[in-house]
Structures are given as structure tokens and as C-alpha cells.
């Protein structure tokens, strides 16, 4: 716990990976310490052993480049041992790196948006928080993160995990908290004058406490439901069918899209992941789906990063390649609405910067 008042060299080991990271670190320190001491000892020992003695007279210069036959065994020993040690460090490090960079498939998803200088967190169920992150213990948690401005880095020392948070891109980070308590969140990438103040707290709760906390949430509906409202407000449903077996020929049906591979007009294909959805909303011309025309206008400036994450959750809720359907109900297609692209731009409402207290249903310009 961060309130601990005793002196601590290391943060708590509060996640499943923490002890592994610390073990590797301890190994590196021990190997370095051993060789540092060995070399220091040899320097002193050899200086004393081969010191100049007055009874030997003045030193005699050795006029030869012949250092003798050398020792093959010595050469092999001091090559193979360091090689072996560095290979152990390499394999061990890679194994931890791969574990940390691959979130387990059934992870609970939470969204993080970095902004000068705060962390905005959204839970799938709709709860939102700023500079605080509540998580249940003993669950795999996957953070999907992006930035509204510059590069930040989401770092939880007690979980031994950190990852850059980049504008225009989604990065992930996962952990499994194993110890109840409150732990520091830091921004670990210099991001401007108040970088050092871009901190927060992660609260690890029991499953029951977490559900109670979630239940006391915003009452704005799940992220997918909020995404559906946004989908309506932006007029996406005027063109994109979001019910099964509805095809209007103008815009791709979004049901079951997420996670599939999409065939593009130029013959290539792309996986429909978070980044693809984001790009398609902001830069619709970038990847045109095979069989469709370049008619979609950009929504750049009409949707915040938080709103984008809600839209993505809504599209995920329309089904994934695994056929899982989640909370949101499919949207009926408004067949009477005008299909003209100009309807897309009808919605933007200028409102105050969003906080945990203000409703998020209005599309807003990025501040
Ligand atoms: Cu954000 Cu440093």
C-alpha cells in the first residue's frame, strides 16, 4: 500500500507479473555485483602481487610482441560464460516482455485516455473516473489507451507495468492485481509543464466491492449504449445498417464486423480492430471497403477520443467474429432519413469539457 510509512526499496508486488520482473531484476543486479567485485578484487590483488620490488633493480623493458601461445582454455572460458549469462538475461527478458505485451483473451476491458494533464478512465459498464482506476482483484485487466494530445505513458509501479499512450493510436497494457490496496499511477513520459502532476491512484477492490462501486456509477448506461446514442446523433445509422441482413449497398453493414478481416477496394485486407474503426471514422478515404464508394465524410473534429472509444464499444457490441453479442440492442435503420452525406455533420453541439459529472452523449469538439 502506498500509505506504508516504513522505508521501502521497492513498490509492493501487487500483480501477477511483479515477482517475475523483480526476480529478473535481482538476477541482473547479482550478476553485475559479482563481476564488479571480482574485477575490483583482481585489480587490487594483481597490483600487489606484481608490484615493483627494489631488490629486482630497475624495470627492464620487454622488446617483443610475442606474448606467448596464450591459453585457449582461458579464452573459451571468458567467452562462453558471459555469452551464457547474457543469453539467460535475453531469454528471461523476452519471456516477460511477451507475457506483458499479450493480454489474455478473456481480459476485462477498460479504456484510458491521456490528456495534458490527467487520466480519463471509462469502464465498459459506463462508469467513468478521472485520475482514479478501480479494478477487481484477481482478474485480468486490459487497458486500451490513447491520447488527446501528446505522448504520455501509463505506469503502475506496483504492477510493474507501463506502456506509452500515443495520440492517433491505441496501445494496450494488462495486469492481474493480486493484492488489495491503493497504488500510484504515474505518467512516465515527459508531456509538458505539469507532467509531474499527471498522477493518480489505482484501487484494487474485492469482486463484491468492485461491483458495488460499479453499481454506484454514472447511470448513463454502458459504454456501448452511450456509443449507440452517439452513433444516432452523428447520423451514422442513416447509412450504415446495424441490423442483421440489412444491406443498402451504400455503406457496409456493421453487424459482426469487429474482429473480422475486411476486404478492401485496392485488393488488400485489414483486420477490423480499434485502430481500423478509428481511422475509418476520422479518415474515411484511407481504406475503402471493396464494393463501396468513397462517399463518407470525415468526422474529424466532431468526436472526442472518449466518444470514439464509445463508438468502438458499440460496434463491438454488434457482434464479433466469435459471435458474442453484448449489451447494446441493434439500432433500427431509419429508412426514411436522407442518405446524403451532409446529414453526417448535423449533430455537433458545443459543450463544456467533459468531466466525470457531465453527461457524455453530445458529440463534442476536441478541446
Ligand atoms: Cu503525461 Cu507525462
mmCIF file of C-alpha atoms and ligand atoms in Angstrom:
data_model
loop_
_atom_site.group_PDB
_atom_site.id
_atom_site.type_symbol
_atom_site.label_atom_id
_atom_site.label_comp_id
_atom_site.label_asym_id
_atom_site.label_seq_id
_atom_site.Cartn_x
_atom_site.Cartn_y
_atom_site.Cartn_z
ATOM 1 C CA UNK A 1 0.000 0.000 0.000
ATOM 2 C CA UNK A 2 1.262 3.450 -0.796
ATOM 3 C CA UNK A 3 0.433 4.716 2.707
ATOM 4 C CA UNK A 4 3.124 2.452 4.095
ATOM 5 C CA UNK A 5 5.379 4.590 6.270
ATOM 6 C CA UNK A 6 8.275 2.185 6.557
ATOM 7 C CA UNK A 7 11.208 2.574 4.202
ATOM 8 C CA UNK A 8 10.744 0.532 1.046
ATOM 9 C CA UNK A 9 13.320 -0.086 -1.652
ATOM 10 C CA UNK A 10 10.682 -1.499 -3.994
ATOM 11 C CA UNK A 11 6.995 -0.803 -4.547
ATOM 12 C CA UNK A 12 4.576 -3.523 -3.431
ATOM 13 C CA UNK A 13 4.368 -6.631 -5.560
ATOM 14 C CA UNK A 14 0.689 -6.205 -6.332
ATOM 15 C CA UNK A 15 0.268 -8.002 -9.659
ATOM 16 C CA UNK A 16 0.823 -11.477 -11.041
ATOM 17 C CA UNK A 17 3.872 -10.352 -13.034
ATOM 18 C CA UNK A 18 5.552 -8.306 -10.297
ATOM 19 C CA UNK A 19 7.543 -11.117 -8.681
ATOM 20 C CA UNK A 20 8.804 -12.275 -12.096
ATOM 21 C CA UNK A 21 10.025 -8.796 -13.003
ATOM 22 C CA UNK A 22 11.702 -8.452 -9.616
ATOM 23 C CA UNK A 23 13.366 -11.864 -9.914
ATOM 24 C CA UNK A 24 14.915 -10.920 -13.258
ATOM 25 C CA UNK A 25 15.988 -7.577 -11.846
ATOM 26 C CA UNK A 26 17.574 -9.266 -8.837
ATOM 27 C CA UNK A 27 19.430 -11.635 -11.172
ATOM 28 C CA UNK A 28 20.815 -8.708 -13.186
ATOM 29 C CA UNK A 29 21.910 -6.923 -10.019
ATOM 30 C CA UNK A 30 23.572 -10.045 -8.589
ATOM 31 C CA UNK A 31 25.440 -10.832 -11.805
ATOM 32 C CA UNK A 32 26.630 -7.222 -12.073
ATOM 33 C CA UNK A 33 27.626 -7.127 -8.404
ATOM 34 C CA UNK A 34 29.515 -10.420 -8.659
ATOM 35 C CA UNK A 35 31.601 -9.308 -11.648
ATOM 36 C CA UNK A 36 32.155 -5.800 -10.252
ATOM 37 C CA UNK A 37 33.521 -7.282 -7.023
ATOM 38 C CA UNK A 38 35.554 -9.918 -8.871
ATOM 39 C CA UNK A 39 37.191 -7.304 -11.098
ATOM 40 C CA UNK A 40 37.823 -4.915 -8.188
ATOM 41 C CA UNK A 41 39.416 -7.748 -6.190
ATOM 42 C CA UNK A 42 41.609 -8.827 -9.121
ATOM 43 C CA UNK A 43 42.818 -5.262 -9.701
ATOM 44 C CA UNK A 44 43.920 -4.883 -6.096
ATOM 45 C CA UNK A 45 45.320 -8.410 -5.841
ATOM 46 C CA UNK A 46 47.355 -8.221 -9.064
ATOM 47 C CA UNK A 47 48.662 -4.735 -8.293
ATOM 48 C CA UNK A 48 50.007 -6.031 -5.001
ATOM 49 C CA UNK A 49 51.281 -9.338 -6.324
ATOM 50 C CA UNK A 50 53.224 -7.865 -9.267
ATOM 51 C CA UNK A 51 54.318 -4.644 -7.572
ATOM 52 C CA UNK A 52 57.840 -3.388 -8.231
ATOM 53 C CA UNK A 53 60.369 -4.594 -5.645
ATOM 54 C CA UNK A 54 63.606 -2.561 -5.093
ATOM 55 C CA UNK A 55 65.736 -5.761 -4.896
ATOM 56 C CA UNK A 56 64.842 -6.566 -8.508
ATOM 57 C CA UNK A 57 66.540 -3.400 -9.748
ATOM 58 C CA UNK A 58 65.096 -1.030 -12.349
ATOM 59 C CA UNK A 59 62.335 -2.458 -14.580
ATOM 60 C CA UNK A 60 63.585 -3.967 -17.815
ATOM 61 C CA UNK A 61 61.691 -3.089 -20.973
ATOM 62 C CA UNK A 62 60.362 -6.087 -22.872
ATOM 63 C CA UNK A 63 61.212 -5.577 -26.552
ATOM 64 C CA UNK A 64 58.933 -8.137 -28.039
ATOM 65 C CA UNK A 65 55.424 -8.564 -29.366
ATOM 66 C CA UNK A 66 55.460 -12.241 -28.555
ATOM 67 C CA UNK A 67 53.034 -12.742 -25.720
ATOM 68 C CA UNK A 68 53.419 -16.482 -25.843
ATOM 69 C CA UNK A 69 50.987 -19.068 -27.006
ATOM 70 C CA UNK A 70 48.149 -17.806 -24.757
ATOM 71 C CA UNK A 71 45.615 -20.057 -23.234
ATOM 72 C CA UNK A 72 42.864 -21.460 -25.378
ATOM 73 C CA UNK A 73 41.042 -22.665 -22.292
ATOM 74 C CA UNK A 74 41.119 -19.192 -20.734
ATOM 75 C CA UNK A 75 39.798 -17.626 -23.968
ATOM 76 C CA UNK A 76 36.970 -20.118 -24.171
ATOM 77 C CA UNK A 77 36.021 -19.697 -20.522
ATOM 78 C CA UNK A 78 35.797 -15.935 -20.611
ATOM 79 C CA UNK A 79 33.816 -16.028 -23.838
ATOM 80 C CA UNK A 80 31.372 -18.783 -23.053
ATOM 81 C CA UNK A 81 30.454 -17.718 -19.517
ATOM 82 C CA UNK A 82 29.457 -14.124 -20.424
ATOM 83 C CA UNK A 83 27.698 -15.418 -23.541
ATOM 84 C CA UNK A 84 25.704 -17.884 -21.458
ATOM 85 C CA UNK A 85 24.824 -15.238 -18.890
ATOM 86 C CA UNK A 86 23.674 -12.725 -21.488
ATOM 87 C CA UNK A 87 21.614 -15.392 -23.251
ATOM 88 C CA UNK A 88 19.877 -16.169 -19.949
ATOM 89 C CA UNK A 89 19.122 -12.450 -19.494
ATOM 90 C CA UNK A 90 17.859 -12.217 -23.061
ATOM 91 C CA UNK A 91 15.550 -15.247 -22.928
ATOM 92 C CA UNK A 92 14.243 -14.355 -19.484
ATOM 93 C CA UNK A 93 13.572 -10.748 -20.514
ATOM 94 C CA UNK A 94 11.880 -11.757 -23.752
ATOM 95 C CA UNK A 95 9.633 -14.185 -21.925
ATOM 96 C CA UNK A 96 8.456 -11.478 -19.516
ATOM 97 C CA UNK A 97 8.118 -8.970 -22.345
ATOM 98 C CA UNK A 98 5.891 -11.295 -24.356
ATOM 99 C CA UNK A 99 3.778 -12.098 -21.313
ATOM 100 C CA UNK A 100 3.301 -8.409 -20.601
ATOM 101 C CA UNK A 101 2.532 -7.469 -24.190
ATOM 102 C CA UNK A 102 -0.162 -10.087 -24.801
ATOM 103 C CA UNK A 103 -3.358 -9.506 -22.823
ATOM 104 C CA UNK A 104 -5.205 -12.766 -22.057
ATOM 105 C CA UNK A 105 -8.195 -13.237 -24.358
ATOM 106 C CA UNK A 106 -10.844 -13.047 -21.636
ATOM 107 C CA UNK A 107 -9.472 -9.897 -20.021
ATOM 108 C CA UNK A 108 -11.837 -7.323 -18.628
ATOM 109 C CA UNK A 109 -11.526 -4.207 -20.788
ATOM 110 C CA UNK A 110 -11.106 -0.674 -19.519
ATOM 111 C CA UNK A 111 -10.386 2.400 -21.620
ATOM 112 C CA UNK A 112 -7.857 5.091 -20.761
ATOM 113 C CA UNK A 113 -7.486 8.497 -22.394
ATOM 114 C CA UNK A 114 -4.468 10.596 -21.545
ATOM 115 C CA UNK A 115 -4.692 14.369 -21.767
ATOM 116 C CA UNK A 116 -2.487 17.198 -20.547
ATOM 117 C CA UNK A 117 -2.572 16.602 -17.613
ATOM 118 C CA UNK A 118 -4.997 13.973 -16.468
ATOM 119 C CA UNK A 119 -6.043 10.384 -16.960
ATOM 120 C CA UNK A 120 -9.635 9.720 -18.011
ATOM 121 C CA UNK A 121 -10.869 6.198 -17.436
ATOM 122 C CA UNK A 122 -14.010 4.589 -18.863
ATOM 123 C CA UNK A 123 -15.415 1.256 -17.795
ATOM 124 C CA UNK A 124 -17.491 -0.824 -20.219
ATOM 125 C CA UNK A 125 -20.436 -0.665 -17.829
ATOM 126 C CA UNK A 126 -20.461 3.111 -18.145
ATOM 127 C CA UNK A 127 -18.668 4.258 -15.011
ATOM 128 C CA UNK A 128 -16.092 6.968 -15.602
ATOM 129 C CA UNK A 129 -13.384 8.360 -13.399
ATOM 130 C CA UNK A 130 -10.500 10.815 -13.570
ATOM 131 C CA UNK A 131 -7.049 10.063 -12.168
ATOM 132 C CA UNK A 132 -8.517 7.056 -10.392
ATOM 133 C CA UNK A 133 -8.843 3.495 -11.564
ATOM 134 C CA UNK A 134 -10.937 0.949 -9.682
ATOM 135 C CA UNK A 135 -10.288 -2.696 -10.515
ATOM 136 C CA UNK A 136 -11.317 -6.034 -9.034
ATOM 137 C CA UNK A 137 -8.660 -8.300 -7.562
ATOM 138 C CA UNK A 138 -7.515 -11.476 -9.342
ATOM 139 C CA UNK A 139 -8.971 -10.539 -12.719
ATOM 140 C CA UNK A 140 -7.001 -9.989 -15.908
ATOM 141 C CA UNK A 141 -7.480 -6.339 -16.788
ATOM 142 C CA UNK A 142 -6.720 -4.977 -20.244
ATOM 143 C CA UNK A 143 -6.341 -1.242 -20.739
ATOM 144 C CA UNK A 144 -6.876 0.165 -24.225
ATOM 145 C CA UNK A 145 -5.281 3.574 -24.256
ATOM 146 C CA UNK A 146 -4.983 6.654 -26.416
ATOM 147 C CA UNK A 147 -4.041 10.303 -26.026
ATOM 148 C CA UNK A 148 -5.867 13.511 -26.921
ATOM 149 C CA UNK A 149 -2.676 15.471 -27.358
ATOM 150 C CA UNK A 150 0.929 14.415 -26.795
ATOM 151 C CA UNK A 151 2.683 11.200 -25.818
ATOM 152 C CA UNK A 152 2.036 10.082 -22.245
ATOM 153 C CA UNK A 153 2.878 6.810 -20.533
ATOM 154 C CA UNK A 154 0.641 4.913 -18.130
ATOM 155 C CA UNK A 155 2.785 3.460 -15.365
ATOM 156 C CA UNK A 156 1.742 1.497 -12.281
ATOM 157 C CA UNK A 157 4.943 0.629 -10.418
ATOM 158 C CA UNK A 158 3.247 -1.785 -8.008
ATOM 159 C CA UNK A 159 2.060 -3.792 -11.022
ATOM 160 C CA UNK A 160 5.467 -3.493 -12.766
ATOM 161 C CA UNK A 161 3.715 -2.415 -15.939
ATOM 162 C CA UNK A 162 3.874 0.624 -18.173
ATOM 163 C CA UNK A 163 3.088 1.487 -21.742
ATOM 164 C CA UNK A 164 3.230 4.584 -23.916
ATOM 165 C CA UNK A 165 -0.070 6.331 -24.622
ATOM 166 C CA UNK A 166 0.022 7.821 -28.106
ATOM 167 C CA UNK A 167 -2.176 10.279 -29.986
ATOM 168 C CA UNK A 168 -3.905 8.761 -33.002
ATOM 169 C CA UNK A 169 -3.222 5.173 -31.980
ATOM 170 C CA UNK A 170 -4.383 2.587 -29.472
ATOM 171 C CA UNK A 171 -1.919 0.835 -27.216
ATOM 172 C CA UNK A 172 -2.704 -1.793 -24.612
ATOM 173 C CA UNK A 173 -1.387 -2.795 -21.241
ATOM 174 C CA UNK A 174 -2.622 -5.563 -18.983
ATOM 175 C CA UNK A 175 -2.194 -6.758 -15.449
ATOM 176 C CA UNK A 176 -3.746 -9.029 -12.877
ATOM 177 C CA UNK A 177 -3.906 -7.349 -9.456
ATOM 178 C CA UNK A 178 -3.183 -9.785 -6.664
ATOM 179 C CA UNK A 179 -3.229 -7.568 -3.602
ATOM 180 C CA UNK A 180 -5.948 -5.295 -2.238
ATOM 181 C CA UNK A 181 -4.952 -1.701 -1.721
ATOM 182 C CA UNK A 182 -4.285 1.658 -3.321
ATOM 183 C CA UNK A 183 -1.275 2.163 -5.575
ATOM 184 C CA UNK A 184 0.301 5.004 -7.539
ATOM 185 C CA UNK A 185 -0.343 5.743 -11.191
ATOM 186 C CA UNK A 186 2.331 7.868 -12.845
ATOM 187 C CA UNK A 187 2.771 9.423 -16.249
ATOM 188 C CA UNK A 188 6.176 8.109 -17.268
ATOM 189 C CA UNK A 189 6.774 10.243 -20.353
ATOM 190 C CA UNK A 190 7.596 13.924 -20.150
ATOM 191 C CA UNK A 191 4.490 15.652 -21.523
ATOM 192 C CA UNK A 192 4.738 19.318 -20.586
ATOM 193 C CA UNK A 193 4.867 21.594 -17.587
ATOM 194 C CA UNK A 194 2.535 19.617 -15.355
ATOM 195 C CA UNK A 195 3.850 16.181 -16.293
ATOM 196 C CA UNK A 196 4.865 15.524 -12.703
ATOM 197 C CA UNK A 197 1.294 16.235 -11.593
ATOM 198 C CA UNK A 198 -0.209 13.728 -14.015
ATOM 199 C CA UNK A 199 -0.624 11.120 -11.346
ATOM 200 C CA UNK A 200 -3.430 9.032 -9.954
ATOM 201 C CA UNK A 201 -4.388 6.084 -7.844
ATOM 202 C CA UNK A 202 -5.424 2.576 -8.710
ATOM 203 C CA UNK A 203 -7.717 0.927 -6.173
ATOM 204 C CA UNK A 204 -7.739 -2.847 -6.075
ATOM 205 C CA UNK A 205 -11.079 -3.966 -4.644
ATOM 206 C CA UNK A 206 -12.647 -7.314 -3.868
ATOM 207 C CA UNK A 207 -15.066 -8.529 -6.546
ATOM 208 C CA UNK A 208 -18.010 -7.582 -4.323
ATOM 209 C CA UNK A 209 -16.705 -4.117 -3.531
ATOM 210 C CA UNK A 210 -15.923 -3.568 -7.183
ATOM 211 C CA UNK A 211 -19.447 -4.448 -8.234
ATOM 212 C CA UNK A 212 -20.839 -2.148 -5.553
ATOM 213 C CA UNK A 213 -18.583 0.621 -6.817
ATOM 214 C CA UNK A 214 -19.675 -0.009 -10.414
ATOM 215 C CA UNK A 215 -23.324 -0.010 -9.377
ATOM 216 C CA UNK A 216 -22.965 3.445 -7.889
ATOM 217 C CA UNK A 217 -21.802 4.635 -11.304
ATOM 218 C CA UNK A 218 -22.993 7.309 -13.641
ATOM 219 C CA UNK A 219 -26.384 5.943 -14.673
ATOM 220 C CA UNK A 220 -25.593 6.919 -18.254
ATOM 221 C CA UNK A 221 -25.744 3.371 -19.485
ATOM 222 C CA UNK A 222 -22.913 1.153 -20.655
ATOM 223 C CA UNK A 223 -20.217 2.417 -22.989
ATOM 224 C CA UNK A 224 -21.886 0.515 -25.814
ATOM 225 C CA UNK A 225 -25.227 2.162 -25.089
ATOM 226 C CA UNK A 226 -23.622 5.581 -24.964
ATOM 227 C CA UNK A 227 -21.846 4.710 -28.187
ATOM 228 C CA UNK A 228 -25.201 3.843 -29.736
ATOM 229 C CA UNK A 229 -26.572 7.274 -28.794
ATOM 230 C CA UNK A 230 -23.529 8.884 -30.353
ATOM 231 C CA UNK A 231 -23.994 6.713 -33.437
ATOM 232 C CA UNK A 232 -27.539 8.096 -33.701
ATOM 233 C CA UNK A 233 -26.581 11.687 -33.071
ATOM 234 C CA UNK A 234 -23.815 11.673 -35.643
ATOM 235 C CA UNK A 235 -26.205 10.166 -38.169
ATOM 236 C CA UNK A 236 -24.068 7.071 -38.783
ATOM 237 C CA UNK A 237 -27.189 4.899 -38.825
ATOM 238 C CA UNK A 238 -28.601 6.852 -41.749
ATOM 239 C CA UNK A 239 -26.269 4.928 -43.956
ATOM 240 C CA UNK A 240 -24.620 2.095 -42.020
ATOM 241 C CA UNK A 241 -27.043 -0.768 -41.362
ATOM 242 C CA UNK A 242 -26.659 -2.131 -37.853
ATOM 243 C CA UNK A 243 -29.171 -4.943 -38.023
ATOM 244 C CA UNK A 244 -28.536 -8.369 -39.471
ATOM 245 C CA UNK A 245 -29.277 -8.978 -43.141
ATOM 246 C CA UNK A 246 -29.912 -5.375 -43.946
ATOM 247 C CA UNK A 247 -27.848 -4.191 -46.855
ATOM 248 C CA UNK A 248 -28.436 -0.898 -48.575
ATOM 249 C CA UNK A 249 -25.476 -1.047 -50.903
ATOM 250 C CA UNK A 250 -24.160 2.375 -49.961
ATOM 251 C CA UNK A 251 -22.425 1.681 -46.668
ATOM 252 C CA UNK A 252 -21.074 -1.539 -45.124
ATOM 253 C CA UNK A 253 -23.229 -3.334 -42.556
ATOM 254 C CA UNK A 254 -21.576 -3.142 -39.159
ATOM 255 C CA UNK A 255 -23.086 -6.277 -37.613
ATOM 256 C CA UNK A 256 -20.419 -8.848 -36.837
ATOM 257 C CA UNK A 257 -17.770 -6.591 -38.325
ATOM 258 C CA UNK A 258 -15.448 -6.250 -35.361
ATOM 259 C CA UNK A 259 -12.517 -8.633 -35.330
ATOM 260 C CA UNK A 260 -13.068 -9.863 -38.895
ATOM 261 C CA UNK A 261 -10.806 -9.275 -41.850
ATOM 262 C CA UNK A 262 -12.208 -6.689 -44.236
ATOM 263 C CA UNK A 263 -11.594 -6.906 -47.962
ATOM 264 C CA UNK A 264 -10.589 -3.524 -49.344
ATOM 265 C CA UNK A 265 -11.110 -1.964 -52.742
ATOM 266 C CA UNK A 266 -7.407 -1.985 -53.527
ATOM 267 C CA UNK A 267 -7.314 -5.758 -53.092
ATOM 268 C CA UNK A 268 -5.644 -5.807 -49.698
ATOM 269 C CA UNK A 269 -7.395 -6.618 -46.463
ATOM 270 C CA UNK A 270 -7.270 -5.338 -42.926
ATOM 271 C CA UNK A 271 -8.391 -6.585 -39.534
ATOM 272 C CA UNK A 272 -11.336 -4.613 -38.137
ATOM 273 C CA UNK A 273 -9.802 -3.635 -34.818
ATOM 274 C CA UNK A 274 -9.962 -0.472 -32.739
ATOM 275 C CA UNK A 275 -7.455 1.377 -34.908
ATOM 276 C CA UNK A 276 -9.315 0.465 -38.102
ATOM 277 C CA UNK A 277 -12.619 1.755 -36.745
ATOM 278 C CA UNK A 278 -10.975 4.947 -35.555
ATOM 279 C CA UNK A 279 -9.287 5.549 -38.882
ATOM 280 C CA UNK A 280 -12.489 4.840 -40.800
ATOM 281 C CA UNK A 281 -14.376 7.464 -38.777
ATOM 282 C CA UNK A 282 -11.700 10.158 -38.971
ATOM 283 C CA UNK A 283 -10.152 9.380 -42.371
ATOM 284 C CA UNK A 284 -12.840 7.537 -44.323
ATOM 285 C CA UNK A 285 -10.868 7.685 -47.583
ATOM 286 C CA UNK A 286 -7.909 5.825 -46.120
ATOM 287 C CA UNK A 287 -9.362 2.324 -46.514
ATOM 288 C CA UNK A 288 -12.357 1.882 -48.796
ATOM 289 C CA UNK A 289 -14.189 -1.423 -48.371
ATOM 290 C CA UNK A 290 -14.417 -3.484 -51.545
ATOM 291 C CA UNK A 291 -17.715 -2.883 -53.323
ATOM 292 C CA UNK A 292 -18.315 0.560 -51.842
ATOM 293 C CA UNK A 293 -17.644 4.114 -52.970
ATOM 294 C CA UNK A 294 -15.705 6.855 -51.274
ATOM 295 C CA UNK A 295 -18.779 8.789 -50.096
ATOM 296 C CA UNK A 296 -18.301 9.047 -46.361
ATOM 297 C CA UNK A 297 -17.365 12.453 -44.927
ATOM 298 C CA UNK A 298 -14.815 12.768 -42.189
ATOM 299 C CA UNK A 299 -15.856 13.099 -38.557
ATOM 300 C CA UNK A 300 -12.578 14.654 -37.561
ATOM 301 C CA UNK A 301 -13.216 17.385 -35.007
ATOM 302 C CA UNK A 302 -16.769 16.191 -34.351
ATOM 303 C CA UNK A 303 -15.922 13.434 -31.949
ATOM 304 C CA UNK A 304 -13.705 13.273 -28.896
ATOM 305 C CA UNK A 305 -11.320 10.437 -28.133
ATOM 306 C CA UNK A 306 -13.676 9.380 -25.327
ATOM 307 C CA UNK A 307 -16.578 9.392 -27.758
ATOM 308 C CA UNK A 308 -14.560 7.370 -30.237
ATOM 309 C CA UNK A 309 -13.995 4.676 -27.621
ATOM 310 C CA UNK A 310 -17.755 4.531 -27.005
ATOM 311 C CA UNK A 311 -18.439 4.163 -30.724
ATOM 312 C CA UNK A 312 -15.902 1.350 -30.849
ATOM 313 C CA UNK A 313 -17.599 -0.362 -27.912
ATOM 314 C CA UNK A 314 -20.946 -0.034 -29.695
ATOM 315 C CA UNK A 315 -19.556 -1.573 -32.866
ATOM 316 C CA UNK A 316 -18.038 -4.371 -30.785
ATOM 317 C CA UNK A 317 -21.443 -4.921 -29.185
ATOM 318 C CA UNK A 318 -22.914 -5.561 -32.643
ATOM 319 C CA UNK A 319 -21.068 -8.840 -32.597
ATOM 320 C CA UNK A 320 -17.525 -10.002 -33.083
ATOM 321 C CA UNK A 321 -16.021 -12.766 -35.118
ATOM 322 C CA UNK A 322 -16.700 -15.057 -32.180
ATOM 323 C CA UNK A 323 -20.372 -14.268 -32.459
ATOM 324 C CA UNK A 324 -20.599 -12.796 -28.979
ATOM 325 C CA UNK A 325 -23.277 -10.195 -28.567
ATOM 326 C CA UNK A 326 -23.158 -7.903 -25.598
ATOM 327 C CA UNK A 327 -25.454 -5.352 -24.082
ATOM 328 C CA UNK A 328 -26.498 -2.854 -26.694
ATOM 329 C CA UNK A 329 -29.543 -3.560 -28.806
ATOM 330 C CA UNK A 330 -29.099 -3.161 -32.546
ATOM 331 C CA UNK A 331 -30.275 0.101 -33.914
ATOM 332 C CA UNK A 332 -33.268 0.107 -36.273
ATOM 333 C CA UNK A 333 -32.292 1.603 -39.605
ATOM 334 C CA UNK A 334 -34.027 4.875 -40.295
ATOM 335 C CA UNK A 335 -35.066 4.148 -43.842
ATOM 336 C CA UNK A 336 -36.820 7.473 -44.240
ATOM 337 C CA UNK A 337 -33.771 9.503 -43.399
ATOM 338 C CA UNK A 338 -31.807 11.217 -46.082
ATOM 339 C CA UNK A 339 -28.807 9.248 -47.243
ATOM 340 C CA UNK A 340 -26.937 12.405 -48.187
ATOM 341 C CA UNK A 341 -23.539 12.654 -46.557
ATOM 342 C CA UNK A 342 -24.404 16.183 -45.430
ATOM 343 C CA UNK A 343 -26.627 14.734 -42.715
ATOM 344 C CA UNK A 344 -23.485 13.489 -41.034
ATOM 345 C CA UNK A 345 -22.492 16.937 -39.999
ATOM 346 C CA UNK A 346 -25.801 17.900 -38.425
ATOM 347 C CA UNK A 347 -25.105 16.940 -34.894
ATOM 348 C CA UNK A 348 -22.179 18.706 -33.268
ATOM 349 C CA UNK A 349 -23.173 20.523 -30.113
ATOM 350 C CA UNK A 350 -20.661 22.755 -28.437
ATOM 351 C CA UNK A 351 -20.475 21.906 -24.776
ATOM 352 C CA UNK A 352 -18.106 22.236 -21.898
ATOM 353 C CA UNK A 353 -15.122 19.908 -21.499
ATOM 354 C CA UNK A 354 -16.326 16.604 -20.187
ATOM 355 C CA UNK A 355 -15.759 15.612 -16.605
ATOM 356 C CA UNK A 356 -16.863 12.624 -14.646
ATOM 357 C CA UNK A 357 -20.038 14.506 -13.779
ATOM 358 C CA UNK A 358 -21.240 15.816 -17.112
ATOM 359 C CA UNK A 359 -23.186 13.619 -19.499
ATOM 360 C CA UNK A 360 -21.222 12.438 -22.481
ATOM 361 C CA UNK A 361 -23.936 11.965 -25.026
ATOM 362 C CA UNK A 362 -23.345 15.141 -27.019
ATOM 363 C CA UNK A 363 -20.629 14.932 -29.604
ATOM 364 C CA UNK A 364 -18.008 17.465 -28.664
ATOM 365 C CA UNK A 365 -15.070 19.045 -30.317
ATOM 366 C CA UNK A 366 -11.710 18.037 -29.003
ATOM 367 C CA UNK A 367 -10.603 20.695 -26.591
HETATM 368 CU CU1 LIG B 1 1.519 12.873 -19.323
HETATM 369 CU CU2 LIG B 1 3.807 12.990 -18.667
#
